[in-house]
Amino acid sequence: DTGVSQNPRHKITKRGQNVTFRCDPISEHNRLYWYRQTLGQGPEFLTYFQNEAQLEKSRLLSDRFSAERPKGSFSTLEIQRTEQGDSAMYLCASSSDSRDQPQHFGDGTRLSIL
Amino acid sequence: GQSLEQPSEVTAVEGAIVQINCTYQTSGFYGLSWYQQHDGGAPTFLSYNALDGLEETGRFSSFLSRSDSYGYLLLQELQMKDSASYFCAVREGGNNDMRFGAGTRLTVKP
């Protein structure tokens, strides 16, 4: 079990640029979640995949944000035309299908917008 | 409205017992989870309560009262390494997605 892996760990970019993050879940997990966390706050849910299907999206996920999980394995989260307010830690988590199974989090990608 | 309330900070000494409370208001409720997060690290799952009562896992226990919309995390025999942020999180729907509280920062002193 290699755990949930996220890349890159850190991303610094200028306002207006596009960024893409990658998440590799635990291999046997069908469910994949994206969260955003700012300093002093808990993670906020962004979106959820069951295999390759994106089944739920938060109102936090503006149209500048898009997530994919094309083959039901790894997932990408893209932010277009980044804004200062996008600076945060972006966390990915995965879980199995079984009821009440815990989510396992990756170490996150810290995004800083200059 | 929908909310989760937990204390922002708690301080205790090594070897002591500390209880972190969490009250919630949600549109739906499937269960209450607790996560630990060290600075710069990933949230790590500690426990989950779907039914009323106490769940014990080593030095950590978690309690849920659905009728009171209340739960707590109990940490016993505190160690320095327990210094971290602790989040309660409510599972509101069948998809397992969770809504987290703002976290309680626990400082353990020698």
PDB file of C-alpha atoms in Angstrom:
ATOM      1  CA  ASP A   1       0.000   0.000   0.000  1.00  0.00           C
ATOM      2  CA  THR A   2       1.803   3.103  -1.242  1.00  0.00           C
ATOM      3  CA  GLY A   3      -0.860   5.523  -0.054  1.00  0.00           C
ATOM      4  CA  VAL A   4      -2.339   8.482  -1.913  1.00  0.00           C
ATOM      5  CA  SER A   5       0.255  10.358  -3.934  1.00  0.00           C
ATOM      6  CA  GLN A   6      -0.063  13.958  -5.092  1.00  0.00           C
ATOM      7  CA  ASN A   7       2.137  15.945  -7.449  1.00  0.00           C
ATOM      8  CA  PRO A   8       3.575  18.470  -7.343  1.00  0.00           C
ATOM      9  CA  ARG A   9       3.966  19.147  -3.612  1.00  0.00           C
ATOM     10  CA  HIS A  10       4.312  22.849  -4.223  1.00  0.00           C
ATOM     11  CA  LYS A  11       3.301  25.091  -7.103  1.00  0.00           C
ATOM     12  CA  ILE A  12       4.053  28.790  -7.393  1.00  0.00           C
ATOM     13  CA  THR A  13       2.572  30.642 -10.315  1.00  0.00           C
ATOM     14  CA  LYS A  14       1.546  34.078 -11.442  1.00  0.00           C
ATOM     15  CA  ARG A  15      -2.021  35.235 -11.363  1.00  0.00           C
ATOM     16  CA  GLY A  16      -3.823  34.390 -14.567  1.00  0.00           C
ATOM     17  CA  GLN A  17      -1.851  31.243 -15.331  1.00  0.00           C
ATOM     18  CA  ASN A  18      -3.342  27.760 -15.557  1.00  0.00           C
ATOM     19  CA  VAL A  19      -2.204  24.996 -13.201  1.00  0.00           C
ATOM     20  CA  THR A  20      -2.826  21.263 -13.091  1.00  0.00           C
ATOM     21  CA  PHE A  21      -2.410  18.911 -10.155  1.00  0.00           C
ATOM     22  CA  ARG A  22      -2.303  15.139 -10.183  1.00  0.00           C
ATOM     23  CA  CYS A  23      -3.555  12.605  -7.664  1.00  0.00           C
ATOM     24  CA  ASP A  24      -2.805   8.888  -7.651  1.00  0.00           C
ATOM     25  CA  PRO A  25      -5.184   7.148  -5.225  1.00  0.00           C
ATOM     26  CA  ILE A  26      -4.651   3.877  -3.398  1.00  0.00           C
ATOM     27  CA  SER A  27      -4.856   1.340  -6.212  1.00  0.00           C
ATOM     28  CA  GLU A  28      -7.919  -0.611  -5.111  1.00  0.00           C
ATOM     29  CA  HIS A  29      -9.969   2.460  -4.181  1.00  0.00           C
ATOM     30  CA  ASN A  30     -12.840   3.333  -6.502  1.00  0.00           C
ATOM     31  CA  ARG A  31     -13.762   6.619  -4.836  1.00  0.00           C
ATOM     32  CA  LEU A  32     -11.670   9.753  -5.185  1.00  0.00           C
ATOM     33  CA  TYR A  33     -12.245  13.157  -3.605  1.00  0.00           C
ATOM     34  CA  TRP A  34     -10.707  16.606  -3.969  1.00  0.00           C
ATOM     35  CA  TYR A  35     -10.656  19.089  -1.098  1.00  0.00           C
ATOM     36  CA  ARG A  36      -9.219  22.550  -0.587  1.00  0.00           C
ATOM     37  CA  GLN A  37      -7.748  23.682   2.720  1.00  0.00           C
ATOM     38  CA  THR A  38      -6.719  27.179   3.763  1.00  0.00           C
ATOM     39  CA  LEU A  39      -4.686  28.069   6.820  1.00  0.00           C
ATOM     40  CA  GLY A  40      -6.526  27.505  10.084  1.00  0.00           C
ATOM     41  CA  GLN A  41      -9.493  25.823   8.424  1.00  0.00           C
ATOM     42  CA  GLY A  42     -10.618  22.299   7.790  1.00  0.00           C
ATOM     43  CA  PRO A  43     -10.636  20.755   4.327  1.00  0.00           C
ATOM     44  CA  GLU A  44     -13.527  21.905   2.114  1.00  0.00           C
ATOM     45  CA  PHE A  45     -15.067  19.394  -0.280  1.00  0.00           C
ATOM     46  CA  LEU A  46     -14.676  20.216  -3.974  1.00  0.00           C
ATOM     47  CA  THR A  47     -15.652  17.163  -5.998  1.00  0.00           C
ATOM     48  CA  TYR A  48     -16.050  13.385  -5.937  1.00  0.00           C
ATOM     49  CA  PHE A  49     -15.483  10.559  -8.433  1.00  0.00           C
ATOM     50  CA  GLN A  50     -16.813   7.031  -8.413  1.00  0.00           C
ATOM     51  CA  ASN A  51     -14.441   5.296 -10.820  1.00  0.00           C
ATOM     52  CA  GLU A  52     -14.318   7.634 -13.856  1.00  0.00           C
ATOM     53  CA  ALA A  53     -17.666   9.296 -13.198  1.00  0.00           C
ATOM     54  CA  GLN A  54     -17.720  12.687 -11.517  1.00  0.00           C
ATOM     55  CA  LEU A  55     -20.801  12.336  -9.335  1.00  0.00           C
ATOM     56  CA  GLU A  56     -20.758  15.423  -7.180  1.00  0.00           C
ATOM     57  CA  LYS A  57     -19.392  18.950  -7.355  1.00  0.00           C
ATOM     58  CA  SER A  58     -19.404  21.603  -4.660  1.00  0.00           C
ATOM     59  CA  ARG A  59     -20.614  25.134  -5.297  1.00  0.00           C
ATOM     60  CA  LEU A  60     -17.023  26.084  -4.424  1.00  0.00           C
ATOM     61  CA  LEU A  61     -15.954  24.576  -7.742  1.00  0.00           C
ATOM     62  CA  SER A  62     -16.273  27.560 -10.073  1.00  0.00           C
ATOM     63  CA  ASP A  63     -16.197  27.186 -13.833  1.00  0.00           C
ATOM     64  CA  ARG A  64     -12.443  27.893 -13.730  1.00  0.00           C
ATOM     65  CA  PHE A  65     -11.980  24.543 -12.008  1.00  0.00           C
ATOM     66  CA  SER A  66     -12.195  21.218 -13.796  1.00  0.00           C
ATOM     67  CA  ALA A  67     -11.400  17.728 -12.607  1.00  0.00           C
ATOM     68  CA  GLU A  68     -11.044  14.505 -14.518  1.00  0.00           C
ATOM     69  CA  ARG A  69     -10.435  10.862 -13.809  1.00  0.00           C
ATOM     70  CA  PRO A  70     -10.307   9.454 -17.324  1.00  0.00           C
ATOM     71  CA  LYS A  71      -9.534   5.805 -16.637  1.00  0.00           C
ATOM     72  CA  GLY A  72     -10.854   5.574 -13.124  1.00  0.00           C
ATOM     73  CA  SER A  73      -7.352   5.566 -11.668  1.00  0.00           C
ATOM     74  CA  PHE A  74      -5.421   8.843 -11.315  1.00  0.00           C
ATOM     75  CA  SER A  75      -7.184  12.195 -11.323  1.00  0.00           C
ATOM     76  CA  THR A  76      -6.227  15.708 -12.351  1.00  0.00           C
ATOM     77  CA  LEU A  77      -7.517  19.030 -11.058  1.00  0.00           C
ATOM     78  CA  GLU A  78      -7.009  22.033 -13.320  1.00  0.00           C
ATOM     79  CA  ILE A  79      -7.482  25.664 -12.363  1.00  0.00           C
ATOM     80  CA  GLN A  80      -7.662  28.129 -15.225  1.00  0.00           C
ATOM     81  CA  ARG A  81      -6.896  31.859 -14.981  1.00  0.00           C
ATOM     82  CA  THR A  82      -5.737  31.539 -11.383  1.00  0.00           C
ATOM     83  CA  GLU A  83      -6.654  34.226  -8.861  1.00  0.00           C
ATOM     84  CA  GLN A  84      -5.104  35.238  -5.540  1.00  0.00           C
ATOM     85  CA  GLY A  85      -7.949  33.552  -3.717  1.00  0.00           C
ATOM     86  CA  ASP A  86      -6.999  30.202  -5.207  1.00  0.00           C
ATOM     87  CA  SER A  87      -3.924  30.048  -2.969  1.00  0.00           C
ATOM     88  CA  ALA A  88      -4.505  27.030  -0.734  1.00  0.00           C
ATOM     89  CA  MET A  89      -3.564  23.422  -0.097  1.00  0.00           C
ATOM     90  CA  TYR A  90      -5.354  21.084  -2.506  1.00  0.00           C
ATOM     91  CA  LEU A  91      -5.902  17.670  -0.963  1.00  0.00           C
ATOM     92  CA  CYS A  92      -6.879  14.437  -2.633  1.00  0.00           C
ATOM     93  CA  ALA A  93      -8.397  11.491  -0.778  1.00  0.00           C
ATOM     94  CA  SER A  94      -9.551   8.032  -1.774  1.00  0.00           C
ATOM     95  CA  SER A  95     -11.689   5.328  -0.242  1.00  0.00           C
ATOM     96  CA  SER A  96     -13.112   1.953  -1.115  1.00  0.00           C
ATOM     97  CA  ASP A  97     -16.729   1.380  -2.086  1.00  0.00           C
ATOM     98  CA  SER A  98     -17.651  -0.321   1.145  1.00  0.00           C
ATOM     99  CA  ARG A  99     -19.991   1.595   3.377  1.00  0.00           C
ATOM    100  CA  ASP A 100     -18.482   3.858   6.002  1.00  0.00           C
ATOM    101  CA  GLN A 101     -14.919   3.284   4.864  1.00  0.00           C
ATOM    102  CA  PRO A 102     -12.491   6.057   5.840  1.00  0.00           C
ATOM    103  CA  GLN A 103     -10.939   8.422   3.365  1.00  0.00           C
ATOM    104  CA  HIS A 104      -7.168   8.317   3.056  1.00  0.00           C
ATOM    105  CA  PHE A 105      -5.555  11.646   2.236  1.00  0.00           C
ATOM    106  CA  GLY A 106      -2.469  12.536   0.267  1.00  0.00           C
ATOM    107  CA  ASP A 107       0.025  15.142   1.453  1.00  0.00           C
ATOM    108  CA  GLY A 108      -1.541  17.733  -0.817  1.00  0.00           C
ATOM    109  CA  THR A 109      -0.341  20.288  -3.340  1.00  0.00           C
ATOM    110  CA  ARG A 110       0.301  23.746  -1.931  1.00  0.00           C
ATOM    111  CA  LEU A 111      -0.583  26.412  -4.490  1.00  0.00           C
ATOM    112  CA  SER A 112       0.764  29.940  -4.130  1.00  0.00           C
ATOM    113  CA  ILE A 113      -0.419  32.659  -6.507  1.00  0.00           C
ATOM    114  CA  LEU A 114       1.925  35.624  -6.907  1.00  0.00           C
TER     115      LEU A 114
ATOM    116  CA  GLY B   1     -28.230  26.233   8.906  1.00  0.00           C
ATOM    117  CA  GLN B   2     -25.374  23.802   8.562  1.00  0.00           C
ATOM    118  CA  SER B   3     -22.390  24.053  10.888  1.00  0.00           C
ATOM    119  CA  LEU B   4     -19.805  22.159  12.884  1.00  0.00           C
ATOM    120  CA  GLU B   5     -18.483  23.696  16.080  1.00  0.00           C
ATOM    121  CA  GLN B   6     -15.331  22.635  17.892  1.00  0.00           C
ATOM    122  CA  PRO B   7     -12.968  24.562  20.191  1.00  0.00           C
ATOM    123  CA  SER B   8     -10.178  26.337  18.339  1.00  0.00           C
ATOM    124  CA  GLU B   9      -7.420  25.509  20.820  1.00  0.00           C
ATOM    125  CA  VAL B  10      -6.775  23.120  23.704  1.00  0.00           C
ATOM    126  CA  THR B  11      -3.653  22.815  25.846  1.00  0.00           C
ATOM    127  CA  ALA B  12      -2.780  19.907  28.132  1.00  0.00           C
ATOM    128  CA  VAL B  13       0.261  18.295  29.741  1.00  0.00           C
ATOM    129  CA  GLU B  14       1.903  14.994  28.954  1.00  0.00           C
ATOM    130  CA  GLY B  15       0.118  12.040  30.489  1.00  0.00           C
ATOM    131  CA  ALA B  16      -3.160  13.900  30.893  1.00  0.00           C
ATOM    132  CA  ILE B  17      -6.555  13.227  29.316  1.00  0.00           C
ATOM    133  CA  VAL B  18      -8.193  15.707  26.970  1.00  0.00           C
ATOM    134  CA  GLN B  19     -11.655  15.780  25.406  1.00  0.00           C
ATOM    135  CA  ILE B  20     -12.394  17.658  22.176  1.00  0.00           C
ATOM    136  CA  ASN B  21     -16.069  18.316  21.613  1.00  0.00           C
ATOM    137  CA  CYS B  22     -17.900  18.693  18.332  1.00  0.00           C
ATOM    138  CA  THR B  23     -21.482  19.811  17.800  1.00  0.00           C
ATOM    139  CA  TYR B  24     -23.089  19.816  14.393  1.00  0.00           C
ATOM    140  CA  GLN B  25     -26.094  20.970  12.437  1.00  0.00           C
ATOM    141  CA  THR B  26     -26.526  19.196   9.111  1.00  0.00           C
ATOM    142  CA  SER B  27     -29.125  18.515   6.480  1.00  0.00           C
ATOM    143  CA  GLY B  28     -28.392  14.805   6.571  1.00  0.00           C
ATOM    144  CA  PHE B  29     -26.289  12.616   8.833  1.00  0.00           C
ATOM    145  CA  TYR B  30     -24.582   9.312   8.200  1.00  0.00           C
ATOM    146  CA  GLY B  31     -21.712   9.507  10.665  1.00  0.00           C
ATOM    147  CA  LEU B  32     -19.014  11.526  12.424  1.00  0.00           C
ATOM    148  CA  SER B  33     -15.311  11.094  11.709  1.00  0.00           C
ATOM    149  CA  TRP B  34     -12.206  12.401  13.445  1.00  0.00           C
ATOM    150  CA  TYR B  35      -8.941  13.229  11.699  1.00  0.00           C
ATOM    151  CA  GLN B  36      -5.536  14.272  12.997  1.00  0.00           C
ATOM    152  CA  GLN B  37      -3.308  16.627  11.038  1.00  0.00           C
ATOM    153  CA  HIS B  38       0.230  17.607  11.931  1.00  0.00           C
ATOM    154  CA  ASP B  39       1.581  20.862  10.523  1.00  0.00           C
ATOM    155  CA  GLY B  40       2.428  20.371   6.864  1.00  0.00           C
ATOM    156  CA  GLY B  41       1.031  16.859   6.836  1.00  0.00           C
ATOM    157  CA  ALA B  42      -2.008  15.036   5.508  1.00  0.00           C
ATOM    158  CA  PRO B  43      -5.155  14.527   7.553  1.00  0.00           C
ATOM    159  CA  THR B  44      -4.994  11.044   9.068  1.00  0.00           C
ATOM    160  CA  PHE B  45      -8.118   9.075   9.923  1.00  0.00           C
ATOM    161  CA  LEU B  46      -8.607   8.357  13.634  1.00  0.00           C
ATOM    162  CA  SER B  47     -12.158   7.090  14.125  1.00  0.00           C
ATOM    163  CA  TYR B  48     -15.708   6.983  12.814  1.00  0.00           C
ATOM    164  CA  ASN B  49     -19.045   6.767  14.638  1.00  0.00           C
ATOM    165  CA  ALA B  50     -22.243   5.995  12.774  1.00  0.00           C
ATOM    166  CA  LEU B  51     -24.201   4.874  15.815  1.00  0.00           C
ATOM    167  CA  ASP B  52     -24.546   6.254  19.329  1.00  0.00           C
ATOM    168  CA  GLY B  53     -21.918   5.205  21.808  1.00  0.00           C
ATOM    169  CA  LEU B  54     -18.222   4.984  22.402  1.00  0.00           C
ATOM    170  CA  GLU B  55     -15.610   3.605  20.001  1.00  0.00           C
ATOM    171  CA  GLU B  56     -12.203   2.870  21.497  1.00  0.00           C
ATOM    172  CA  THR B  57      -8.967   2.541  19.547  1.00  0.00           C
ATOM    173  CA  GLY B  58      -5.933   2.404  21.788  1.00  0.00           C
ATOM    174  CA  ARG B  59      -5.374   5.727  23.528  1.00  0.00           C
ATOM    175  CA  PHE B  60      -8.083   7.416  21.450  1.00  0.00           C
ATOM    176  CA  SER B  61     -11.838   7.056  21.905  1.00  0.00           C
ATOM    177  CA  SER B  62     -14.712   8.733  20.108  1.00  0.00           C
ATOM    178  CA  PHE B  63     -18.279   9.197  21.236  1.00  0.00           C
ATOM    179  CA  LEU B  64     -21.472  10.068  19.384  1.00  0.00           C
ATOM    180  CA  SER B  65     -24.938  11.109  20.473  1.00  0.00           C
ATOM    181  CA  ARG B  66     -27.138  11.500  17.399  1.00  0.00           C
ATOM    182  CA  SER B  67     -30.061  12.841  19.399  1.00  0.00           C
ATOM    183  CA  ASP B  68     -27.864  15.649  20.756  1.00  0.00           C
ATOM    184  CA  SER B  69     -25.980  16.203  17.463  1.00  0.00           C
ATOM    185  CA  TYR B  70     -22.822  15.935  19.523  1.00  0.00           C
ATOM    186  CA  GLY B  71     -19.647  13.939  19.610  1.00  0.00           C
ATOM    187  CA  TYR B  72     -16.238  14.051  21.199  1.00  0.00           C
ATOM    188  CA  LEU B  73     -12.742  12.711  20.794  1.00  0.00           C
ATOM    189  CA  LEU B  74     -11.010  11.572  23.969  1.00  0.00           C
ATOM    190  CA  LEU B  75      -7.236  11.351  24.034  1.00  0.00           C
ATOM    191  CA  GLN B  76      -5.652   9.562  26.980  1.00  0.00           C
ATOM    192  CA  GLU B  77      -2.064   9.348  28.210  1.00  0.00           C
ATOM    193  CA  LEU B  78      -1.144  12.338  26.104  1.00  0.00           C
ATOM    194  CA  GLN B  79       2.239  12.321  24.415  1.00  0.00           C
ATOM    195  CA  MET B  80       4.173  15.200  22.881  1.00  0.00           C
ATOM    196  CA  LYS B  81       3.589  13.719  19.433  1.00  0.00           C
ATOM    197  CA  ASP B  82      -0.162  14.202  19.913  1.00  0.00           C
ATOM    198  CA  SER B  83       0.331  17.939  19.386  1.00  0.00           C
ATOM    199  CA  ALA B  84      -1.594  18.499  16.164  1.00  0.00           C
ATOM    200  CA  SER B  85      -4.889  19.774  14.790  1.00  0.00           C
ATOM    201  CA  TYR B  86      -7.929  17.560  15.226  1.00  0.00           C
ATOM    202  CA  PHE B  87     -10.922  17.821  12.908  1.00  0.00           C
ATOM    203  CA  CYS B  88     -14.391  16.440  13.273  1.00  0.00           C
ATOM    204  CA  ALA B  89     -16.145  15.781   9.992  1.00  0.00           C
ATOM    205  CA  VAL B  90     -19.735  14.917   9.228  1.00  0.00           C
ATOM    206  CA  ARG B  91     -20.703  12.514   6.486  1.00  0.00           C
ATOM    207  CA  GLU B  92     -23.944  13.939   5.172  1.00  0.00           C
ATOM    208  CA  GLY B  93     -24.687  11.758   2.171  1.00  0.00           C
ATOM    209  CA  GLY B  94     -24.267   8.336   0.658  1.00  0.00           C
ATOM    210  CA  ASN B  95     -21.220   9.359  -1.371  1.00  0.00           C
ATOM    211  CA  ASN B  96     -18.951   9.480   1.678  1.00  0.00           C
ATOM    212  CA  ASP B  97     -18.005  13.124   1.069  1.00  0.00           C
ATOM    213  CA  MET B  98     -17.465  14.939   4.325  1.00  0.00           C
ATOM    214  CA  ARG B  99     -17.856  18.415   5.783  1.00  0.00           C
ATOM    215  CA  PHE B 100     -15.077  19.320   8.170  1.00  0.00           C
ATOM    216  CA  GLY B 101     -15.017  21.561  11.202  1.00  0.00           C
ATOM    217  CA  ALA B 102     -12.400  24.306  11.488  1.00  0.00           C
ATOM    218  CA  GLY B 103     -10.244  22.109  13.695  1.00  0.00           C
ATOM    219  CA  THR B 104      -8.941  22.124  17.254  1.00  0.00           C
ATOM    220  CA  ARG B 105      -5.267  22.797  17.742  1.00  0.00           C
ATOM    221  CA  LEU B 106      -3.988  20.637  20.591  1.00  0.00           C
ATOM    222  CA  THR B 107      -0.739  21.596  22.292  1.00  0.00           C
ATOM    223  CA  VAL B 108       0.794  19.052  24.643  1.00  0.00           C
ATOM    224  CA  LYS B 109       3.297  20.491  27.106  1.00  0.00           C
ATOM    225  CA  PRO B 110       5.898  18.591  29.135  1.00  0.00           C
TER     226      PRO B 110
END
